[in-house]
Amino acid sequence: MVVVAAPTFETVARDWLKAKLPTLSNGKHQIQVENTLERYAFPLLGSRPINDIPRSELVTVVRAAKAGGKIETGHRVASRISAVFDFAQDAGLLQQHGAAGLARVLIARKTKKPMASIPAEEAGARRAGSRYPMDVLTAMRGSSASSCHSFGGSAAPVSGSHRCS
């Protein structure tokens, strides 16, 4: 019986990149995805057989990537390493792997608060959870005689006999 050695992490990652990169429409993002693996994963994992890499080494790579406050980079590295291992599993190279949920070893990403698009005093006129002012919502439902004015006074009637001028 001939035992075939498992491919290296880098070999599988390059195969994954061949499949993944064409699905990314942004050329800059394609370069970033490849560079992330080359910079953070390949130096420590690249030459290792993919079926011989323990989770503890994957955690080390992800934590090294987030060193210096690069939390988002750590999450991206974790995601891409997990995708490579999923690809290997789907190709039948692995039965299971330790890369699942790899990002949970990192602190949560910082969420950015959206910038206000309207003055604070107008925010109260909005229905909770809506992107539209109440007068626009009312006009859309056709329940306000003055709702046409929300659209500049030239809209078609929205209900009943009310006529916009």
Tab-separated table of C-alpha atoms in Angstrom:
chain	number	residue	atom	x	y	z
A	1	MET	CA	0.000	0.000	0.000
A	2	VAL	CA	1.365	3.400	-0.994
A	3	VAL	CA	0.780	6.231	1.450
A	4	VAL	CA	0.430	9.594	-0.231
A	5	ALA	CA	1.556	12.571	1.817
A	6	ALA	CA	-1.039	15.235	2.391
A	7	PRO	CA	-0.495	18.493	0.523
A	8	THR	CA	0.968	21.412	2.384
A	9	PHE	CA	-1.111	24.254	3.730
A	10	GLU	CA	0.335	26.558	1.075
A	11	THR	CA	-0.541	24.155	-1.761
A	12	VAL	CA	-4.148	23.893	-0.581
A	13	ALA	CA	-4.314	27.651	0.040
A	14	ARG	CA	-3.097	28.380	-3.495
A	15	ASP	CA	-5.764	26.016	-4.878
A	16	TRP	CA	-8.373	27.805	-2.747
A	17	LEU	CA	-7.125	31.168	-4.049
A	18	LYS	CA	-7.496	29.937	-7.655
A	19	ALA	CA	-11.123	29.144	-6.900
A	20	LYS	CA	-11.869	32.143	-4.673
A	21	LEU	CA	-10.169	35.121	-6.309
A	22	PRO	CA	-12.209	35.091	-9.546
A	23	THR	CA	-15.369	35.438	-7.439
A	24	LEU	CA	-14.120	38.720	-5.975
A	25	SER	CA	-14.973	41.638	-8.249
A	26	ASN	CA	-12.616	44.130	-6.609
A	27	GLY	CA	-9.022	43.698	-7.804
A	28	LYS	CA	-7.647	45.396	-4.706
A	29	HIS	CA	-9.521	42.936	-2.482
A	30	GLN	CA	-8.143	40.000	-4.500
A	31	ILE	CA	-4.606	41.204	-3.791
A	32	GLN	CA	-5.378	41.745	-0.096
A	33	VAL	CA	-6.781	38.227	0.317
A	34	GLU	CA	-3.681	36.651	-1.204
A	35	ASN	CA	-1.272	38.963	0.637
A	36	THR	CA	-2.905	38.206	3.978
A	37	LEU	CA	-2.151	34.502	3.616
A	38	GLU	CA	1.354	35.126	2.284
A	39	ARG	CA	2.249	37.529	5.071
A	40	TYR	CA	0.660	35.875	8.102
A	41	ALA	CA	-0.101	32.201	7.393
A	42	PHE	CA	2.503	30.900	4.953
A	43	PRO	CA	5.611	31.691	7.045
A	44	LEU	CA	4.421	29.475	9.914
A	45	LEU	CA	2.050	27.036	8.234
A	46	GLY	CA	2.912	27.007	4.529
A	47	SER	CA	5.325	24.066	4.413
A	48	ARG	CA	3.355	21.903	6.864
A	49	PRO	CA	1.089	19.079	5.664
A	50	ILE	CA	-2.432	20.443	6.105
A	51	ASN	CA	-3.591	17.392	8.039
A	52	ASP	CA	-0.766	17.799	10.532
A	53	ILE	CA	-1.450	21.328	11.787
A	54	PRO	CA	-2.951	21.474	15.282
A	55	ARG	CA	-5.417	24.170	16.324
A	56	SER	CA	-2.895	25.588	18.794
A	57	GLU	CA	-0.657	26.628	15.879
A	58	LEU	CA	-3.588	28.211	14.057
A	59	VAL	CA	-4.400	30.199	17.188
A	60	THR	CA	-0.765	31.348	17.363
A	61	VAL	CA	-0.907	32.620	13.772
A	62	VAL	CA	-4.180	34.487	14.327
A	63	ARG	CA	-3.002	36.083	17.553
A	64	ALA	CA	0.265	37.132	15.909
A	65	ALA	CA	-1.717	38.760	13.095
A	66	LYS	CA	-3.713	40.876	15.560
A	67	ALA	CA	-0.611	41.910	17.533
A	68	GLY	CA	-0.182	45.640	17.792
A	69	GLY	CA	-3.907	46.294	17.776
A	70	LYS	CA	-4.626	44.878	14.324
A	71	ILE	CA	-7.912	43.330	15.423
A	72	GLU	CA	-9.526	43.434	11.982
A	73	THR	CA	-6.438	41.830	10.420
A	74	GLY	CA	-6.613	39.026	12.973
A	75	HIS	CA	-10.238	38.384	12.074
A	76	ARG	CA	-9.448	38.347	8.357
A	77	VAL	CA	-6.557	35.925	8.837
A	78	ALA	CA	-8.775	33.652	10.947
A	79	SER	CA	-11.511	33.736	8.321
A	80	ARG	CA	-9.156	32.946	5.446
A	81	ILE	CA	-7.373	30.142	7.286
A	82	SER	CA	-10.764	28.630	8.139
A	83	ALA	CA	-11.815	28.906	4.491
A	84	VAL	CA	-8.666	27.067	3.369
A	85	PHE	CA	-9.325	24.263	5.858
A	86	ASP	CA	-12.984	24.082	4.789
A	87	PHE	CA	-11.823	23.860	1.169
A	88	ALA	CA	-9.449	21.004	2.086
A	89	GLN	CA	-12.239	19.191	3.908
A	90	ASP	CA	-14.643	19.649	0.989
A	91	ALA	CA	-11.958	18.287	-1.360
A	92	GLY	CA	-11.654	15.154	0.773
A	93	LEU	CA	-8.181	15.957	2.088
A	94	LEU	CA	-9.384	16.135	5.709
A	95	GLN	CA	-12.191	14.503	7.645
A	96	GLN	CA	-12.216	17.288	10.216
A	97	HIS	CA	-10.109	20.269	11.201
A	98	GLY	CA	-9.447	22.634	14.071
A	99	ALA	CA	-9.922	25.904	12.200
A	100	ALA	CA	-13.660	26.183	12.789
A	101	GLY	CA	-14.573	29.179	14.929
A	102	LEU	CA	-10.996	30.394	14.910
A	103	ALA	CA	-11.977	34.073	15.215
A	104	ARG	CA	-13.435	33.496	18.678
A	105	VAL	CA	-9.898	33.539	20.133
A	106	LEU	CA	-9.817	37.264	19.323
A	107	ILE	CA	-11.588	40.117	21.016
A	108	ALA	CA	-14.697	41.328	19.265
A	109	ARG	CA	-14.378	43.751	16.383
A	110	LYS	CA	-15.076	47.362	17.174
A	111	THR	CA	-18.378	48.411	15.714
A	112	LYS	CA	-18.435	51.787	14.080
A	113	LYS	CA	-21.330	54.037	14.895
A	114	PRO	CA	-22.967	55.306	11.724
A	115	MET	CA	-22.661	59.008	11.091
A	116	ALA	CA	-25.837	60.965	11.548
A	117	SER	CA	-27.347	61.824	8.197
A	118	ILE	CA	-29.880	64.263	9.637
A	119	PRO	CA	-29.746	66.889	12.377
A	120	ALA	CA	-30.530	65.544	15.832
A	121	GLU	CA	-33.686	67.686	16.133
A	122	GLU	CA	-35.167	65.950	13.072
A	123	ALA	CA	-34.350	62.498	14.375
A	124	GLY	CA	-37.409	62.547	16.641
A	125	ALA	CA	-39.657	62.867	13.600
A	126	ARG	CA	-38.569	59.455	12.412
A	127	ARG	CA	-40.292	56.251	13.328
A	128	ALA	CA	-38.024	53.913	15.296
A	129	GLY	CA	-36.159	51.635	12.908
A	130	SER	CA	-37.142	53.612	9.812
A	131	ARG	CA	-34.888	55.420	7.389
A	132	TYR	CA	-37.672	57.776	6.345
A	133	PRO	CA	-39.271	60.792	8.053
A	134	MET	CA	-42.792	60.251	9.347
A	135	ASP	CA	-44.360	62.601	6.770
A	136	VAL	CA	-42.929	60.503	3.933
A	137	LEU	CA	-44.241	57.325	5.534
A	138	THR	CA	-47.622	58.928	6.031
A	139	ALA	CA	-47.732	60.063	2.399
A	140	MET	CA	-46.826	56.591	1.225
A	141	ARG	CA	-49.801	55.234	3.177
A	142	GLY	CA	-52.055	57.985	1.793
A	143	SER	CA	-53.444	59.077	5.133
A	144	SER	CA	-52.423	62.730	5.265
A	145	ALA	CA	-53.934	65.577	3.279
A	146	SER	CA	-50.702	67.549	3.527
A	147	SER	CA	-48.436	64.694	2.554
A	148	CYS	CA	-47.992	65.863	-1.033
A	149	HIS	CA	-45.976	68.768	0.285
A	150	SER	CA	-43.330	66.287	1.461
A	151	PHE	CA	-42.710	65.646	-2.205
A	152	GLY	CA	-42.537	69.276	-3.302
A	153	GLY	CA	-46.280	69.788	-3.860
A	154	SER	CA	-46.326	68.294	-7.343
A	155	ALA	CA	-47.094	64.685	-6.583
A	156	ALA	CA	-50.228	62.902	-7.730
A	157	PRO	CA	-53.052	62.504	-5.237
A	158	VAL	CA	-52.399	59.748	-2.743
A	159	SER	CA	-55.929	59.053	-1.532
A	160	GLY	CA	-59.559	60.066	-1.805
A	161	SER	CA	-60.432	63.351	-3.415
A	162	HIS	CA	-57.412	65.280	-2.179
A	163	ARG	CA	-55.631	67.038	-5.040
A	164	CYS	CA	-52.001	68.158	-4.806
A	165	SER	CA	-51.159	71.430	-6.477
